[in-house]
């Protein structure tokens, strides 16, 4: 029986988290431009694009240390963006996607922050692999957002 090494498991987990990152990042634009424009009109929900700038918060040292030590916090926040599809109201769905996008970008920023050497190289490779998986799944299902 084949057992994956610790490095392989970490790489696969990071690749999955990267896939989630790309999914919630692309779903934010879709939610902002589809729901507000067609269901709510121009109403100011476009300010939700600032969720992409959440890594600016990593300038706060306690938050940065928390996210570097406990990666599950940003992963849990990013899964809120995945689970937003189950919400029937557009406003709540947009809020879930904003929380998910902020969590995903914070997770990416904290994993790339002051890393060095092999750890940083593995994080970048996993991020690229997640992008490739995301693009491949989009092409297979012929959709903007596979999840």
PDB file of C-alpha atoms in Angstrom:
ATOM      1  CA  UNK A   1       0.000   0.000   0.000  1.00  0.00           C
ATOM      2  CA  UNK A   2       1.318   3.424  -0.984  1.00  0.00           C
ATOM      3  CA  UNK A   3       1.486   6.023   1.768  1.00  0.00           C
ATOM      4  CA  UNK A   4       2.093   9.653   0.855  1.00  0.00           C
ATOM      5  CA  UNK A   5       4.920  11.410   2.586  1.00  0.00           C
ATOM      6  CA  UNK A   6       4.285  14.420   4.777  1.00  0.00           C
ATOM      7  CA  UNK A   7       5.586  16.779   2.083  1.00  0.00           C
ATOM      8  CA  UNK A   8       3.251  15.260  -0.493  1.00  0.00           C
ATOM      9  CA  UNK A   9       0.238  15.601   1.806  1.00  0.00           C
ATOM     10  CA  UNK A  10       1.130  19.217   2.553  1.00  0.00           C
ATOM     11  CA  UNK A  11       1.527  19.966  -1.151  1.00  0.00           C
ATOM     12  CA  UNK A  12      -1.847  18.375  -1.989  1.00  0.00           C
ATOM     13  CA  UNK A  13      -3.552  20.247   0.836  1.00  0.00           C
ATOM     14  CA  UNK A  14      -1.972  23.521  -0.282  1.00  0.00           C
ATOM     15  CA  UNK A  15      -3.036  22.820  -3.863  1.00  0.00           C
ATOM     16  CA  UNK A  16      -6.621  22.260  -2.725  1.00  0.00           C
ATOM     17  CA  UNK A  17      -6.559  25.507  -0.718  1.00  0.00           C
ATOM     18  CA  UNK A  18      -5.197  27.257  -3.790  1.00  0.00           C
ATOM     19  CA  UNK A  19      -8.052  25.833  -5.867  1.00  0.00           C
ATOM     20  CA  UNK A  20     -10.476  27.237  -3.273  1.00  0.00           C
ATOM     21  CA  UNK A  21      -8.615  30.570  -3.429  1.00  0.00           C
ATOM     22  CA  UNK A  22      -9.027  30.842  -7.194  1.00  0.00           C
ATOM     23  CA  UNK A  23     -12.666  29.762  -6.961  1.00  0.00           C
ATOM     24  CA  UNK A  24     -13.706  32.363  -4.392  1.00  0.00           C
ATOM     25  CA  UNK A  25     -11.561  35.058  -5.998  1.00  0.00           C
ATOM     26  CA  UNK A  26     -13.306  34.645  -9.346  1.00  0.00           C
ATOM     27  CA  UNK A  27     -16.751  34.240  -7.767  1.00  0.00           C
ATOM     28  CA  UNK A  28     -16.511  37.672  -6.133  1.00  0.00           C
ATOM     29  CA  UNK A  29     -16.600  39.458  -9.472  1.00  0.00           C
ATOM     30  CA  UNK A  30     -19.441  37.271 -10.688  1.00  0.00           C
ATOM     31  CA  UNK A  31     -21.508  37.936  -7.567  1.00  0.00           C
ATOM     32  CA  UNK A  32     -20.874  41.668  -7.644  1.00  0.00           C
ATOM     33  CA  UNK A  33     -21.739  42.171 -11.286  1.00  0.00           C
ATOM     34  CA  UNK A  34     -24.534  39.622 -11.602  1.00  0.00           C
ATOM     35  CA  UNK A  35     -26.626  40.072  -8.467  1.00  0.00           C
ATOM     36  CA  UNK A  36     -26.337  43.817  -7.764  1.00  0.00           C
ATOM     37  CA  UNK A  37     -26.791  44.894 -11.350  1.00  0.00           C
ATOM     38  CA  UNK A  38     -29.618  42.564 -12.283  1.00  0.00           C
ATOM     39  CA  UNK A  39     -31.455  42.194  -8.978  1.00  0.00           C
ATOM     40  CA  UNK A  40     -30.605  45.213  -6.856  1.00  0.00           C
ATOM     41  CA  UNK A  41     -29.480  47.902  -9.311  1.00  0.00           C
ATOM     42  CA  UNK A  42     -26.381  50.033  -8.747  1.00  0.00           C
ATOM     43  CA  UNK A  43     -26.534  50.120  -4.972  1.00  0.00           C
ATOM     44  CA  UNK A  44     -23.012  50.399  -3.607  1.00  0.00           C
ATOM     45  CA  UNK A  45     -22.361  46.674  -3.236  1.00  0.00           C
ATOM     46  CA  UNK A  46     -19.505  47.168  -5.673  1.00  0.00           C
ATOM     47  CA  UNK A  47     -17.400  48.281  -2.684  1.00  0.00           C
ATOM     48  CA  UNK A  48     -17.121  44.562  -1.888  1.00  0.00           C
ATOM     49  CA  UNK A  49     -14.209  44.491  -4.344  1.00  0.00           C
ATOM     50  CA  UNK A  50     -12.084  45.801  -1.473  1.00  0.00           C
ATOM     51  CA  UNK A  51     -12.135  42.255  -0.045  1.00  0.00           C
ATOM     52  CA  UNK A  52      -9.266  41.595  -2.448  1.00  0.00           C
ATOM     53  CA  UNK A  53      -7.207  44.077  -0.449  1.00  0.00           C
ATOM     54  CA  UNK A  54      -7.539  42.138   2.831  1.00  0.00           C
ATOM     55  CA  UNK A  55      -3.812  41.209   2.878  1.00  0.00           C
ATOM     56  CA  UNK A  56      -3.163  44.827   3.871  1.00  0.00           C
ATOM     57  CA  UNK A  57      -4.353  43.680   7.301  1.00  0.00           C
ATOM     58  CA  UNK A  58      -1.252  41.487   7.537  1.00  0.00           C
ATOM     59  CA  UNK A  59       0.551  44.675   8.511  1.00  0.00           C
ATOM     60  CA  UNK A  60      -0.982  44.108  11.950  1.00  0.00           C
ATOM     61  CA  UNK A  61       1.618  41.814  13.598  1.00  0.00           C
ATOM     62  CA  UNK A  62      -0.758  39.882  15.934  1.00  0.00           C
ATOM     63  CA  UNK A  63      -3.102  39.061  13.046  1.00  0.00           C
ATOM     64  CA  UNK A  64      -0.195  38.024  10.824  1.00  0.00           C
ATOM     65  CA  UNK A  65       1.207  35.725  13.542  1.00  0.00           C
ATOM     66  CA  UNK A  66      -2.245  34.229  14.156  1.00  0.00           C
ATOM     67  CA  UNK A  67      -2.727  33.412  10.478  1.00  0.00           C
ATOM     68  CA  UNK A  68       0.799  32.027  10.091  1.00  0.00           C
ATOM     69  CA  UNK A  69       0.448  29.733  13.107  1.00  0.00           C
ATOM     70  CA  UNK A  70      -3.174  28.712  12.547  1.00  0.00           C
ATOM     71  CA  UNK A  71      -3.731  28.318   8.824  1.00  0.00           C
ATOM     72  CA  UNK A  72      -7.108  26.724   9.467  1.00  0.00           C
ATOM     73  CA  UNK A  73      -8.573  30.155  10.315  1.00  0.00           C
ATOM     74  CA  UNK A  74      -8.115  31.488   6.784  1.00  0.00           C
ATOM     75  CA  UNK A  75      -9.144  28.123   5.317  1.00  0.00           C
ATOM     76  CA  UNK A  76     -12.378  28.186   7.314  1.00  0.00           C
ATOM     77  CA  UNK A  77     -13.094  31.747   6.193  1.00  0.00           C
ATOM     78  CA  UNK A  78     -12.460  30.840   2.556  1.00  0.00           C
ATOM     79  CA  UNK A  79     -14.873  27.918   2.804  1.00  0.00           C
ATOM     80  CA  UNK A  80     -17.574  30.444   3.699  1.00  0.00           C
ATOM     81  CA  UNK A  81     -17.224  31.673   0.132  1.00  0.00           C
ATOM     82  CA  UNK A  82     -17.720  28.157  -1.190  1.00  0.00           C
ATOM     83  CA  UNK A  83     -20.794  27.617   0.975  1.00  0.00           C
ATOM     84  CA  UNK A  84     -22.375  30.905  -0.137  1.00  0.00           C
ATOM     85  CA  UNK A  85     -24.068  29.179  -3.074  1.00  0.00           C
ATOM     86  CA  UNK A  86     -26.634  27.702  -0.663  1.00  0.00           C
ATOM     87  CA  UNK A  87     -27.906  31.143   0.349  1.00  0.00           C
ATOM     88  CA  UNK A  88     -30.975  32.169  -1.639  1.00  0.00           C
ATOM     89  CA  UNK A  89     -30.760  35.937  -0.970  1.00  0.00           C
ATOM     90  CA  UNK A  90     -28.246  37.807  -3.144  1.00  0.00           C
ATOM     91  CA  UNK A  91     -27.130  40.128  -0.338  1.00  0.00           C
ATOM     92  CA  UNK A  92     -26.246  37.275   1.987  1.00  0.00           C
ATOM     93  CA  UNK A  93     -24.591  35.354  -0.820  1.00  0.00           C
ATOM     94  CA  UNK A  94     -22.430  38.362  -1.630  1.00  0.00           C
ATOM     95  CA  UNK A  95     -21.508  38.717   2.054  1.00  0.00           C
ATOM     96  CA  UNK A  96     -20.441  35.061   2.190  1.00  0.00           C
ATOM     97  CA  UNK A  97     -18.317  35.457  -0.917  1.00  0.00           C
ATOM     98  CA  UNK A  98     -16.728  38.637   0.480  1.00  0.00           C
ATOM     99  CA  UNK A  99     -15.822  36.825   3.715  1.00  0.00           C
ATOM    100  CA  UNK A 100     -14.478  33.894   1.706  1.00  0.00           C
ATOM    101  CA  UNK A 101     -12.414  36.114  -0.580  1.00  0.00           C
ATOM    102  CA  UNK A 102     -10.963  38.071   2.336  1.00  0.00           C
ATOM    103  CA  UNK A 103     -10.072  34.828   4.121  1.00  0.00           C
ATOM    104  CA  UNK A 104      -8.521  33.306   1.017  1.00  0.00           C
ATOM    105  CA  UNK A 105      -6.402  36.353   0.231  1.00  0.00           C
ATOM    106  CA  UNK A 106      -5.316  36.614   3.866  1.00  0.00           C
ATOM    107  CA  UNK A 107      -4.317  32.948   3.784  1.00  0.00           C
ATOM    108  CA  UNK A 108      -2.326  33.410   0.604  1.00  0.00           C
ATOM    109  CA  UNK A 109      -0.621  36.509   1.917  1.00  0.00           C
ATOM    110  CA  UNK A 110       0.282  34.906   5.227  1.00  0.00           C
ATOM    111  CA  UNK A 111       1.703  31.825   3.532  1.00  0.00           C
ATOM    112  CA  UNK A 112       3.872  33.920   1.217  1.00  0.00           C
ATOM    113  CA  UNK A 113       4.768  36.663   3.708  1.00  0.00           C
ATOM    114  CA  UNK A 114       8.301  36.209   5.074  1.00  0.00           C
ATOM    115  CA  UNK A 115       8.798  32.670   3.960  1.00  0.00           C
ATOM    116  CA  UNK A 116      12.039  31.569   2.536  1.00  0.00           C
ATOM    117  CA  UNK A 117      13.700  28.684   0.839  1.00  0.00           C
ATOM    118  CA  UNK A 118      11.853  25.431   0.350  1.00  0.00           C
ATOM    119  CA  UNK A 119       8.705  26.503   2.223  1.00  0.00           C
ATOM    120  CA  UNK A 120       8.160  29.505  -0.026  1.00  0.00           C
ATOM    121  CA  UNK A 121       8.942  27.489  -3.162  1.00  0.00           C
ATOM    122  CA  UNK A 122       6.402  24.811  -2.175  1.00  0.00           C
ATOM    123  CA  UNK A 123       3.743  27.461  -1.450  1.00  0.00           C
ATOM    124  CA  UNK A 124       4.287  29.072  -4.854  1.00  0.00           C
ATOM    125  CA  UNK A 125       4.202  25.709  -6.644  1.00  0.00           C
ATOM    126  CA  UNK A 126       0.996  24.731  -4.858  1.00  0.00           C
ATOM    127  CA  UNK A 127      -0.537  28.101  -5.735  1.00  0.00           C
ATOM    128  CA  UNK A 128       0.316  27.563  -9.408  1.00  0.00           C
ATOM    129  CA  UNK A 129      -0.960  23.967  -9.312  1.00  0.00           C
ATOM    130  CA  UNK A 130      -4.248  25.180  -7.825  1.00  0.00           C
ATOM    131  CA  UNK A 131      -4.566  27.691 -10.663  1.00  0.00           C
ATOM    132  CA  UNK A 132      -3.971  24.958 -13.235  1.00  0.00           C
ATOM    133  CA  UNK A 133      -6.538  22.679 -11.586  1.00  0.00           C
ATOM    134  CA  UNK A 134      -9.043  25.544 -11.457  1.00  0.00           C
ATOM    135  CA  UNK A 135      -8.585  26.355 -15.143  1.00  0.00           C
ATOM    136  CA  UNK A 136      -8.791  22.679 -16.112  1.00  0.00           C
ATOM    137  CA  UNK A 137     -12.019  22.175 -14.152  1.00  0.00           C
ATOM    138  CA  UNK A 138     -13.502  25.304 -15.733  1.00  0.00           C
ATOM    139  CA  UNK A 139     -12.688  24.013 -19.182  1.00  0.00           C
ATOM    140  CA  UNK A 140     -14.126  20.561 -18.466  1.00  0.00           C
ATOM    141  CA  UNK A 141     -17.410  21.947 -17.104  1.00  0.00           C
ATOM    142  CA  UNK A 142     -17.475  24.967 -19.474  1.00  0.00           C
ATOM    143  CA  UNK A 143     -18.252  27.443 -16.715  1.00  0.00           C
ATOM    144  CA  UNK A 144     -16.841  30.571 -15.105  1.00  0.00           C
ATOM    145  CA  UNK A 145     -16.893  29.094 -11.634  1.00  0.00           C
ATOM    146  CA  UNK A 146     -16.742  25.324 -11.282  1.00  0.00           C
ATOM    147  CA  UNK A 147     -17.839  25.128  -7.668  1.00  0.00           C
TER     148      UNK A 147
END
